[in-house]
Amino acid sequence: MTASTSSASPLAPEWLEYPADPNALVTKLWASGVQRGDDGQIAVQGLGVSQLAQDHGTPLLVLDEDDFRARARAFRDAFNEAFADLCGGVDVYYAGKSFLCTAAARWVAEEGLRLDTASGGELAAALRAGVDPAHIGLHGNNKSDAEMCRALDAGVGRIVVDSLDELDRLAELAAEAGTVAPVMLRLTPGVHAHTHEFIATAHEDQKFGLSMSGSLAGQAGQAVARALAAESIDLRGLHCHIGSQIFEAEGFGVAARKLLGFLAEIDAEHGVALEELDLGGGHGIAYTAVDTPRPPADIATTLASVVRAACVELRMDCPRISIEPGRAISGPAAFTLYEAGVRKTVTVDGPDGETHPRRYVSVDGGMSDNPRPVLYEADYSVALASRTSSSQAVLSRVVGKHCESGDVLVRDAYLPEDVGRGDLLAVPATGAYCHSLSSNYNMLTRPAVVAVRDGTARVIIRRETEDELFARETGL
Ligand SMILES: *Cc1c(COP(=O)(O)O)cnc(C)c1O
């Protein structure tokens, strides 16, 4: 076996830097209440991870509630300020699918945000939490009759209609119920953004939304005409969502300009100035040290100037703007705490023609509590959480305990060489799309979620029990 080196491994991806101090935390990856304490442990608002693990077990999703709330407020304040003189302010809808439970729904409402749901279940969570129905949106590309009826019955503020088919069905259901459905139309402006780039295409080849190609004569135009004609539809405005993990505001700006142009065409054709424009979510966060998200204020000011210029050029009043951040609020607010178990080192042929060691550290969770690395090849970071170490950092791969060789949590990270059984590892930025995508694969029970506020930890979702694994089985 090749001796390990106390420097960067040739097996490491180019973006991964060898840490000067492997005990140091990269601030932007962590919730604001997270620090390494004097005892060497990672702590949230002063609560050490060893105590949290002892009290609640591992894997454990540790959510800094104050951080979550602060991020929600940051979006609300930044966008309200930037758009104040344009349209009086912005409605910020938290995208519930990123992390939703009744507690989170209440936090969002308390911080003055609204809530987007994407299914009957998410709608139920919002309603059970007591969120004002007028502040709830319902999304989905294939809403069932039951979901649409429930939304109408509850009196949600908007139903975001995804297709002509759905528009007709919703109009029927609303008419039968003797009510009027408040509708936003989801359009696909041909802008797809991811990280630092966006691409603009004329045609849409995806399941979501009404295509804008052909303009008023196309699908989106037909939907507008039908919605305006339907007595049981109150067409509030247009919506788009151009992607996820977007760092630059340019893509949002191009989409906004396109939709504003379409609003002007609608006004010219139908004599109707639709009142609302939703620019969607997808604001990026830092999963690794090389991710560079912009503060909400930057995105807000850039977007406001695009919208201002477009409205002047098109000689139109600025519609009421809304946005739908999900991960940018919930993602960085939490980390997942795991206990390390089996460790092994393999040797791998490197790009330099030599062999090099790669360390595998197995933990007590995996793709059942965070499937994003498997689903999207998402990169994460990791830190030794229960102590510091003075041993050298070695290239490591943190893997789960599932029966899949693809069950990777952190593909590449430098961890101290002595990390092993019984150590606690923390993976930051797991607040979004981890709990909400979690499963019982291999009959693992889903982790508890602990929220820390004002220095106190509170279980908001308890760990699933073994009995619950069998709760749906008949004939037991
Ligand atoms: C998923 C989604 C969002 C939120 O995306 P994030 O990347 O979590 O900000 C917003 N709007 C719609 C329509 C979505 O589908």
Coordinates of C-alpha atoms in Angstrom, one line a residue, residues 17 24-32 34 67 71 196 247 284-294 328 331-334 381 428-429:
E17 CA -8.6 22.3 -1.7
A24 CA -11.5 24.8 10.8
L25 CA -15.1 25.2 9.7
V26 CA -15.8 26.9 6.4
T27 CA -18.2 29.5 7.8
K28 CA -20.5 29.8 4.7
L29 CA -21.4 26.1 4.8
W30 CA -22.8 26.3 8.3
A31 CA -25.8 27.9 10.1
S32 CA -24.9 31.1 11.9
V34 CA -22.6 26.8 14.6
D67 CA -30.7 30.8 11.2
R71 CA -32.7 33.6 6.1
H196 CA -23.2 30.3 -13.0
F247 CA -25.8 31.8 -8.2
G284 CA -28.1 28.8 -4.8
I285 CA -26.4 27.9 -1.5
A286 CA -22.9 26.7 -0.6
Y287 CA -22.6 22.9 -0.3
T288 CA -18.8 23.1 -0.7
A289 CA -16.2 25.8 -0.2
V290 CA -16.2 26.6 -3.9
D291 CA -19.9 27.5 -4.1
T292 CA -20.4 31.3 -3.9
P293 CA -24.0 32.2 -3.4
R294 CA -25.0 35.9 -3.6
A328 CA -31.7 29.1 0.3
G331 CA -30.6 24.3 3.3
P332 CA -27.8 26.1 5.2
A333 CA -29.9 26.1 8.4
A334 CA -29.2 22.4 9.2
S381 CA -18.8 18.7 2.8
P428 CA -23.6 20.8 6.6
A429 CA -26.2 22.3 4.3

